[in-house]
mmCIF file of C-alpha atoms in Angstrom:
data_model
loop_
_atom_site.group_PDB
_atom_site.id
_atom_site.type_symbol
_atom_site.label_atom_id
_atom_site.label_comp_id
_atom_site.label_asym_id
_atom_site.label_seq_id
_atom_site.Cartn_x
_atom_site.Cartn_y
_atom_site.Cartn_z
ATOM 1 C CA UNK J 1 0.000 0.000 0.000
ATOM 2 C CA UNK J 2 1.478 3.320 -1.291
ATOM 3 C CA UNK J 3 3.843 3.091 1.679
ATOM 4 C CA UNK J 4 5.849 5.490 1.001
ATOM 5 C CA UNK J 5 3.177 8.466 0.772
ATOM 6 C CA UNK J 6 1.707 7.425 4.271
ATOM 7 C CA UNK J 7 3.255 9.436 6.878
ATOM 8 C CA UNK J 8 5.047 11.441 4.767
ATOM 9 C CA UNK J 9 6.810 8.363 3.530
ATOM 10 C CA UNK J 10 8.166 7.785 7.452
ATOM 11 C CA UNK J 11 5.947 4.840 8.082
ATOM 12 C CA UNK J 12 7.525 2.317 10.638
ATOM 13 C CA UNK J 13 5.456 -0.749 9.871
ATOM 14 C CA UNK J 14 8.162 -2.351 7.808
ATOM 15 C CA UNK J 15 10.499 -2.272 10.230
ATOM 16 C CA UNK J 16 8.244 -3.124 13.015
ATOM 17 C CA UNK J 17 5.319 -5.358 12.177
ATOM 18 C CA UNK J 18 7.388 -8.967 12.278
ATOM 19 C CA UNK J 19 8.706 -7.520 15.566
ATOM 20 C CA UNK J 20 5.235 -6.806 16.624
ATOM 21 C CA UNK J 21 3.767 -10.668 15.811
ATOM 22 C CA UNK J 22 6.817 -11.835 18.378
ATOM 23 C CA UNK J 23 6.013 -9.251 21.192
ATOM 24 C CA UNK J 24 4.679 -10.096 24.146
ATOM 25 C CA UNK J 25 1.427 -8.887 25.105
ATOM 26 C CA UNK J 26 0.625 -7.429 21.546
ATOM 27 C CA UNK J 27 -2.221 -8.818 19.283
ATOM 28 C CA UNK J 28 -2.300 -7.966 15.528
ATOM 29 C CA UNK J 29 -5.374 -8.138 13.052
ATOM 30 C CA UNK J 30 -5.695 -8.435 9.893
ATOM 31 C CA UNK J 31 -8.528 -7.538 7.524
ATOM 32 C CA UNK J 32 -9.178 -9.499 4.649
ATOM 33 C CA UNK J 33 -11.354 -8.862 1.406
ATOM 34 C CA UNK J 34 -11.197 -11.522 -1.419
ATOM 35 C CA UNK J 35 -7.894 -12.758 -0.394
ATOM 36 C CA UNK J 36 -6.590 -9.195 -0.076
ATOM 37 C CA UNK J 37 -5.118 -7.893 3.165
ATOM 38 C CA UNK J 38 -6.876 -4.190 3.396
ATOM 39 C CA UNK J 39 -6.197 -3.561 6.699
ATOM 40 C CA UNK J 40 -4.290 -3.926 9.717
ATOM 41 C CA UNK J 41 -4.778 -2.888 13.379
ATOM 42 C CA UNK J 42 -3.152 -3.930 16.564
ATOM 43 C CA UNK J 43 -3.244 -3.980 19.973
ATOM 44 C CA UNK J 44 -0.590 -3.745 23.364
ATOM 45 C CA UNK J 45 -1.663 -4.861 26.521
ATOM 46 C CA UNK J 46 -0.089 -2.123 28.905
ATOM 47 C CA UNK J 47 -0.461 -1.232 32.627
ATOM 48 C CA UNK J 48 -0.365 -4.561 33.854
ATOM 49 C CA UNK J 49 -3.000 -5.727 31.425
ATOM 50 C CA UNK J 50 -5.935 -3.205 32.002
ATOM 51 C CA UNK J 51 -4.929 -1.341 29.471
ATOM 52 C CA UNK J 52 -5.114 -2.005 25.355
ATOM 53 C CA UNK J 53 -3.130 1.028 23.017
ATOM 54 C CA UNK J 54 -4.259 0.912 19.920
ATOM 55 C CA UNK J 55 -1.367 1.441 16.958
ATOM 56 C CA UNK J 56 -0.940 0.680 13.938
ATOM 57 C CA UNK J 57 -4.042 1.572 12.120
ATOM 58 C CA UNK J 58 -3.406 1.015 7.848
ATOM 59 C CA UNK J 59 -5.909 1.090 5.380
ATOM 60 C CA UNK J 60 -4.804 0.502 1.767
ATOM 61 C CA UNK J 61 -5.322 3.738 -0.221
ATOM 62 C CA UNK J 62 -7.936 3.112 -2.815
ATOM 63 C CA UNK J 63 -10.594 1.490 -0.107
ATOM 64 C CA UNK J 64 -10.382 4.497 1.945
ATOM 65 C CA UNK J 65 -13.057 6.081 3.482
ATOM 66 C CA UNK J 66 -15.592 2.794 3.255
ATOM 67 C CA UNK J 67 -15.943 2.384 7.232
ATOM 68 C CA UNK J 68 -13.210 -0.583 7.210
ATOM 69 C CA UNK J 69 -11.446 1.581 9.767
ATOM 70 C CA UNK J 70 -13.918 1.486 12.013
ATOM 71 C CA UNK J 71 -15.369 -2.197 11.533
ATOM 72 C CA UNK J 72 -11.564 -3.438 12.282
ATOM 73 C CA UNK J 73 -11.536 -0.929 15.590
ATOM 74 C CA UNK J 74 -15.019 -2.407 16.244
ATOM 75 C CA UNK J 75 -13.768 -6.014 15.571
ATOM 76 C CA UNK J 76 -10.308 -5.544 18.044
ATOM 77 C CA UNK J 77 -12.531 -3.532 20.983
ATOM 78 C CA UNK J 78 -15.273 -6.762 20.827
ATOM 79 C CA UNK J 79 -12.071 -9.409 20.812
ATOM 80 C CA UNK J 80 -10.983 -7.606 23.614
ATOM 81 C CA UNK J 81 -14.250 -7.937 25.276
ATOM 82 C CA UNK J 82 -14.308 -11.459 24.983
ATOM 83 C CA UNK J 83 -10.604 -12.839 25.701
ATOM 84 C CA UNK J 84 -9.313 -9.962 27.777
ATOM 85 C CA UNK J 85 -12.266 -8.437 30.124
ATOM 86 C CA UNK J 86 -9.941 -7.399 32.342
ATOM 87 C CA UNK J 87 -9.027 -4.658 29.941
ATOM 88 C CA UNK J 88 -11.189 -1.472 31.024
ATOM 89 C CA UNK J 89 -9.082 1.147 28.526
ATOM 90 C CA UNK J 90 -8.240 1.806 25.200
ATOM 91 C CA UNK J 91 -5.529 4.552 24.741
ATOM 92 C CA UNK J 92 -4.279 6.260 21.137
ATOM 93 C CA UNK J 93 -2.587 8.687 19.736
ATOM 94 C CA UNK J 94 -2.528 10.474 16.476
ATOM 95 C CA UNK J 95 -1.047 13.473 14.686
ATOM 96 C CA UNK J 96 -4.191 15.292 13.425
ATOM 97 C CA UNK J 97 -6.507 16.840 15.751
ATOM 98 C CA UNK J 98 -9.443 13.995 15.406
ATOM 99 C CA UNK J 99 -12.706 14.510 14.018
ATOM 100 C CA UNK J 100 -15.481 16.002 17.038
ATOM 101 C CA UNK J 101 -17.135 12.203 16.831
ATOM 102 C CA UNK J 102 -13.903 10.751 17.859
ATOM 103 C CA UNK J 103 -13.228 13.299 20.554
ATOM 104 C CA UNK J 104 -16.986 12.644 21.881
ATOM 105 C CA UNK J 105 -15.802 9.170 22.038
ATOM 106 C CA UNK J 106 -12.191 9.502 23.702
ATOM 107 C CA UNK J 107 -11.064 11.818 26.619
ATOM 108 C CA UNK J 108 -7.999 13.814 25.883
ATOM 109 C CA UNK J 109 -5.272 12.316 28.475
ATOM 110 C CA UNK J 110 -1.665 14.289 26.661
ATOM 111 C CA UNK J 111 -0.794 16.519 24.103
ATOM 112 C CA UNK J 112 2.724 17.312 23.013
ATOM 113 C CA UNK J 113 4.208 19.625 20.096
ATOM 114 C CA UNK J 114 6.310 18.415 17.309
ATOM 115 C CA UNK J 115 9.412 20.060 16.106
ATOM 116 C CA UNK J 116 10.343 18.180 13.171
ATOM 117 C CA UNK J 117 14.042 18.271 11.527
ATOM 118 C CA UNK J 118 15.649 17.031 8.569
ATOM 119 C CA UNK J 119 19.218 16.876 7.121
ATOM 120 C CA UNK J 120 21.930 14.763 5.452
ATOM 121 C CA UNK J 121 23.695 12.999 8.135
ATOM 122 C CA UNK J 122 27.109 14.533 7.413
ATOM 123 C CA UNK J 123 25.094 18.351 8.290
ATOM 124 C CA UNK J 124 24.514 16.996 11.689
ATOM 125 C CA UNK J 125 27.884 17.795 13.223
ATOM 126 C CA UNK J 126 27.705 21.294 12.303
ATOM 127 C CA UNK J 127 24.368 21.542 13.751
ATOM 128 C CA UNK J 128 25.168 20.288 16.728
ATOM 129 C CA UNK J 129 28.245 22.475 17.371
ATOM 130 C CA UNK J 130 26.427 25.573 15.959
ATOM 131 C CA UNK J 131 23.643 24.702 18.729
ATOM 132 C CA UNK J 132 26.443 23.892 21.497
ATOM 133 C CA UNK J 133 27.368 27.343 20.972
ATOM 134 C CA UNK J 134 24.528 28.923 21.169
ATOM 135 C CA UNK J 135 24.131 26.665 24.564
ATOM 136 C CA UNK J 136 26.983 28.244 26.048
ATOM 137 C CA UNK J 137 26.134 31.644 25.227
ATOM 138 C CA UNK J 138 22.719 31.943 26.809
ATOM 139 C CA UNK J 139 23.751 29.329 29.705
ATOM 140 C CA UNK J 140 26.646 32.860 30.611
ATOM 141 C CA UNK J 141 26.558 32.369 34.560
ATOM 142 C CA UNK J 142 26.449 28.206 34.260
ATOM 143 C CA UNK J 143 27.744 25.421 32.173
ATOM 144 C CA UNK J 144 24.482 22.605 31.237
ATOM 145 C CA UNK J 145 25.434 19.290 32.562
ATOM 146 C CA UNK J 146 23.393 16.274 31.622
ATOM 147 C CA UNK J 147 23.459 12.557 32.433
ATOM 148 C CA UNK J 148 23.083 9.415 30.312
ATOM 149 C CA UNK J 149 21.589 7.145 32.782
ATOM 150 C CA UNK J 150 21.543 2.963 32.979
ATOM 151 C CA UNK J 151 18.299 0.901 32.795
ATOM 152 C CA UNK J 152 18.410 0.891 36.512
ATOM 153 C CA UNK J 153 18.589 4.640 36.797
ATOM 154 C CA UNK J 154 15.724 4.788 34.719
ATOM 155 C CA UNK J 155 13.460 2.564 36.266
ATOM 156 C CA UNK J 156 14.007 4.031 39.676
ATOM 157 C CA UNK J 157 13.490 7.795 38.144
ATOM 158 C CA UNK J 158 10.550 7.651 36.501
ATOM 159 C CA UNK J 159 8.464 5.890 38.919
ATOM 160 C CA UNK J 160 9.220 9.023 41.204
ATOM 161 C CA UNK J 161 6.542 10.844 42.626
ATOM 162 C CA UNK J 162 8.706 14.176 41.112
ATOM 163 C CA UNK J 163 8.759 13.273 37.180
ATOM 164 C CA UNK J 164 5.383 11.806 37.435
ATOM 165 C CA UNK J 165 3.644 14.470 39.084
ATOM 166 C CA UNK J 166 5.733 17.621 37.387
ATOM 167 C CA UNK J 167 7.190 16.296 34.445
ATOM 168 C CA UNK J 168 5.171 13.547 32.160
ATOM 169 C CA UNK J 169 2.676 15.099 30.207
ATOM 170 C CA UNK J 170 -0.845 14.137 31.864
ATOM 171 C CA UNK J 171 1.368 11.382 33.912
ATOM 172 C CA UNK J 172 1.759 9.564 30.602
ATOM 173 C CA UNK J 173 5.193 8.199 29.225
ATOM 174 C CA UNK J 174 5.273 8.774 26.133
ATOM 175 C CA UNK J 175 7.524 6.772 23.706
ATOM 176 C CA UNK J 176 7.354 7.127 19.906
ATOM 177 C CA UNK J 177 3.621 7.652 19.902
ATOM 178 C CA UNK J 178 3.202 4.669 22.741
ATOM 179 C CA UNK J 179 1.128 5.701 25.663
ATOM 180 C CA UNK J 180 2.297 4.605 29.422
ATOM 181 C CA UNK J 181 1.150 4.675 32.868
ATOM 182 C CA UNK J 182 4.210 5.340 35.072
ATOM 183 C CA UNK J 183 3.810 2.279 36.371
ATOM 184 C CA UNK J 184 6.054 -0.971 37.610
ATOM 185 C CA UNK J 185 4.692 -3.384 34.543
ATOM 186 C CA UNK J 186 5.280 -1.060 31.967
ATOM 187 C CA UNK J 187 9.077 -0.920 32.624
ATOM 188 C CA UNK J 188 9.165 -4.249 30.307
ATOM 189 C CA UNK J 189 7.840 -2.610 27.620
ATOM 190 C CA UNK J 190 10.231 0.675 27.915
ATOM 191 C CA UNK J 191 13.256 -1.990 28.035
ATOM 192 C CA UNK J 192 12.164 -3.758 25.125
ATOM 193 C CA UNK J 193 12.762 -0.367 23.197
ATOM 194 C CA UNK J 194 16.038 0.244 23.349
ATOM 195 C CA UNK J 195 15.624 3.783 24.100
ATOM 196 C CA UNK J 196 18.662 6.450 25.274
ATOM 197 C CA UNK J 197 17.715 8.261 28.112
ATOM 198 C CA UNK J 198 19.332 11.149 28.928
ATOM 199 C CA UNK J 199 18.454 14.173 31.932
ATOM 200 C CA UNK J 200 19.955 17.061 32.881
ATOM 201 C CA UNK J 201 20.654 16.096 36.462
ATOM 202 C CA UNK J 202 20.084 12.725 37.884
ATOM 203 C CA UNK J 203 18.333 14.300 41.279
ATOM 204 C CA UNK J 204 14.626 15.892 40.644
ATOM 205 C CA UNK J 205 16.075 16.292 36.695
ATOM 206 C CA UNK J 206 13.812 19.449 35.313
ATOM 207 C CA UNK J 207 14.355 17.559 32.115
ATOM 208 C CA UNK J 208 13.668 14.083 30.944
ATOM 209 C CA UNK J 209 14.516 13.082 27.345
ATOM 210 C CA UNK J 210 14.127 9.209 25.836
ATOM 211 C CA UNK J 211 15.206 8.377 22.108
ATOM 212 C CA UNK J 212 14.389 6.069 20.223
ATOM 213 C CA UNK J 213 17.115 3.690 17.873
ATOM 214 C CA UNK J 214 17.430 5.352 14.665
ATOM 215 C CA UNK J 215 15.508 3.237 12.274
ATOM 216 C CA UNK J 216 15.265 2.787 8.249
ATOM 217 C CA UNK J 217 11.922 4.612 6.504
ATOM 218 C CA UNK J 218 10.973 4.760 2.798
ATOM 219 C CA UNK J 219 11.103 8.900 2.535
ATOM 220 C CA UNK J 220 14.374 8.064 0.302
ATOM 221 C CA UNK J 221 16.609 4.966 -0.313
ATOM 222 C CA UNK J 222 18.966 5.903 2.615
ATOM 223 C CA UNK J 223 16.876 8.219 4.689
ATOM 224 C CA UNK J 224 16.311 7.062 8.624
ATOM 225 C CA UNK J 225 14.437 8.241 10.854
ATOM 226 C CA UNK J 226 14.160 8.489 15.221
ATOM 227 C CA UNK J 227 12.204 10.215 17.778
ATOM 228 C CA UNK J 228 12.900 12.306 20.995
ATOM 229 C CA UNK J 229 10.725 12.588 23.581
ATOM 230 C CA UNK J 230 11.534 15.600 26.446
ATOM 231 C CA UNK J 231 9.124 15.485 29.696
ATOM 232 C CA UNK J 232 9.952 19.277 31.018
ATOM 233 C CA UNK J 233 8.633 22.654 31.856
ATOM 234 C CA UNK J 234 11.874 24.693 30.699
ATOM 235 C CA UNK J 235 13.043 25.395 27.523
ATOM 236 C CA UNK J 236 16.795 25.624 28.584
ATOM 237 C CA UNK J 237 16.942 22.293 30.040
ATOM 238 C CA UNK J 238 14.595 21.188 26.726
ATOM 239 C CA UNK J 239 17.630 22.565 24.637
ATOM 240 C CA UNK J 240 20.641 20.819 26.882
ATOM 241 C CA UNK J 241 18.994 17.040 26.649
ATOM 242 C CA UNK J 242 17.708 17.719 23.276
ATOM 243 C CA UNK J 243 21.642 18.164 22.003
ATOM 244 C CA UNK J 244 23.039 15.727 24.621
ATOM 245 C CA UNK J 245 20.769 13.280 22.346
ATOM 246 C CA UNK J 246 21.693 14.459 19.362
ATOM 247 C CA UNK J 247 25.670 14.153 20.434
ATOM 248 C CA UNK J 248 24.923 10.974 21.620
ATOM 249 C CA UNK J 249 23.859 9.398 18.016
ATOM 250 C CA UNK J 250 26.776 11.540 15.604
ATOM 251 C CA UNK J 251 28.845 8.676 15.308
ATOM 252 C CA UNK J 252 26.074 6.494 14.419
ATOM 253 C CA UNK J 253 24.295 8.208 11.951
ATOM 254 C CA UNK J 254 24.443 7.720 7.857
ATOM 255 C CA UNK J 255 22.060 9.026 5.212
ATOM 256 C CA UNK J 256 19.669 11.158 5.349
ATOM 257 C CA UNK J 257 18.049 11.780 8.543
ATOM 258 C CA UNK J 258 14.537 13.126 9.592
ATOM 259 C CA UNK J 259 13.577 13.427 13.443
ATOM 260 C CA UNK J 260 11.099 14.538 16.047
ATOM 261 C CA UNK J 261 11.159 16.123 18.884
ATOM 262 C CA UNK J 262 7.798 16.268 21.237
ATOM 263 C CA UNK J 263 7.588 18.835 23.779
ATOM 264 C CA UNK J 264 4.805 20.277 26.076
ATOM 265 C CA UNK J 265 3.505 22.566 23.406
ATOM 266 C CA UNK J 266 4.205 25.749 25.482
ATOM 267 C CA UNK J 267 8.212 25.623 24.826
ATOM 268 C CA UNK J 268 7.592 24.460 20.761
ATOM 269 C CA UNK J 269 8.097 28.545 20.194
ATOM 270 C CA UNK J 270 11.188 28.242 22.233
ATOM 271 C CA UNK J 271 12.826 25.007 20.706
ATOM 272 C CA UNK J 272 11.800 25.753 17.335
ATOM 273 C CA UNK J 273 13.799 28.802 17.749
ATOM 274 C CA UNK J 274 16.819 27.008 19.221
ATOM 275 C CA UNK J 275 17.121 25.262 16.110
ATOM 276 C CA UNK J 276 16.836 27.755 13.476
ATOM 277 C CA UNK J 277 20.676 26.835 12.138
ATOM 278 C CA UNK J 278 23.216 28.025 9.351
ATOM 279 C CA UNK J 279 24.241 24.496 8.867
ATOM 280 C CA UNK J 280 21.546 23.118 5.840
ATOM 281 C CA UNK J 281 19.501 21.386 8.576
ATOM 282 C CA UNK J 282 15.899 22.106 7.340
ATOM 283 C CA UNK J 283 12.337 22.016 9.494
ATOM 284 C CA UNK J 284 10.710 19.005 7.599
ATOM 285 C CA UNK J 285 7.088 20.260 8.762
ATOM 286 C CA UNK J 286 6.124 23.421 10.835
ATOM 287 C CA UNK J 287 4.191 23.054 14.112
ATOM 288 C CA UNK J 288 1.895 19.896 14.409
ATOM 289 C CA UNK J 289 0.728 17.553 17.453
ATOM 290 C CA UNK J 290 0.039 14.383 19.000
ATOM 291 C CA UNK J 291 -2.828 13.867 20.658
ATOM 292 C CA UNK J 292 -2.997 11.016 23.201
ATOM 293 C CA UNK J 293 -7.063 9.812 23.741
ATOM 294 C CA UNK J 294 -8.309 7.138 25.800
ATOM 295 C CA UNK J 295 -11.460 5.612 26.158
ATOM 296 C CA UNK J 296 -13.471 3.637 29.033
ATOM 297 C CA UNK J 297 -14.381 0.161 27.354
#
């Protein structure tokens, strides 16, 4: 299905869907019509199994708009019912502000702003040091520090009454679109992601990034794509672990590279800014959301 033109040719599901039929707790469906597949939806059991997110959602392009969306959503939510009534949730999220019948449906739980970059991978370094600059120039008075932690650090940090309650965006860690209750049984999911996780102080941090593992897209032969997620109120300590990450993946990264940055939409003015660069590293779309909805099933 006209991959490549869905999500402006950054779709995941090639690199993820014969992860997804291996992962624990996840349930895939397929919809069929006269031995075509058409459509595909799936299913994680979060929160300790109360909870079902909802990603994945692909309808081929020329059956569009026939309701097969919502009979496969209809089809998953009744499965549910049946096999898994312990499950009293469904979370999503998505990128365009949803239609008034969804929201009637769904209560709004997060919302975070996108700051969306692209650039040929041999740009980055100048970026980065262009930006480190700037860093130290506003910073004057004091230097930004930030910390790479362990899995252990990690686990212990976010479960803290501090980030949950001051940081997480309607106490929701969010990963690459994936919804999370800061809560002890979602930790297996977060370490099954292979995420970097950097702060700007490991004690009460006022700034908690995660990144995801630069991945392979279909936007051009070589291009690759990864996503940042910052949990803060502050736009300097938004701009310290937002370059710490970027530092963090130079030697890694080849080809041509697009990436997002979510932030509470409040400091978007102020990172959008920070980025604005003399080094041929271009905004790849202006200001756009996700929206993270859940629903009482």
């Amino acid at each position: 299905a006209a991959v490549s033109e869905a999500f402006d040719g950054l779709d995941y599901m090639a690199v993820t869907f014969h992860r997804w039929l291996q992962e624990p707790g996840r349930l895939v469906f397929l919809a069929r019509m006269n031995d075509r597949v058409v459509a595909l939806e799936s299913a994680l059991l979060v929160d300790g199994g109360q909870t079902a997110v909802f990603q994945g959602l692909r309808v081929v392009p020329d059956l569009r708009g026939r309701g097969i969306a919502g009979a496969l959503q209809k089809h998953v939510t009744d499965y549910l019912h049946r096999h898994y009534p312990q499950v009293s949730a469904v979370r999503l999220s998505r990128g365009v502000q949803p239609p008034p019948r969804t929201l009637s449906k769904y209560r709004l739980v997060a919302k975070e702003a996108i700051v969306s970059l692209c650039c040929e991978a041999v740009n980055l370094r100048a970026f980065v040091a262009e930006l480190r600059t700037r860093l130290q120039s506003q910073a004057q008075s004091h230097s930004y520090h930030t910390v790479t932690l362990n899995q252990q650090q990690v686990e212990t940090l976010i479960l803290t009454d501090h980030v949950v309650s001051n940081l997480l965006p309607g106490k929701t860690i969010i990963n690459d679109w994936e919804p999370l209750k800061p809560m002890e049984p979602n930790l297996e999911v977060l370490r099954r992601r292979g995420l970097t996780w950097i702060v700007d102080r490991e004690l009460e941090p006022s700034a908690v990034s995660l990144c995801t593992t630069p991945y392979p897209v279909p936007y051009r032969h070589d291009a690759v794509h990864f996503n940042i997620n910052i949990f803060s109120r502050s736009v300097a300590s938004v701009c310290s672990v937002f370059l710490a990450q970027l530092e963090a993946l130079l030697p890694s990264l080849h080809g041509y590279l697009i990436f997002h940055t979510y932030v509470d939409p409040e400091l978007w003015p102020g990172l959008h800014q920070f980025c604005q660069n003399k080094a041929n590293v271009c905004f790849f779309k202006d200001y756009w959301e996700e929206v993270i909805l859940e629903m009482d099933l």
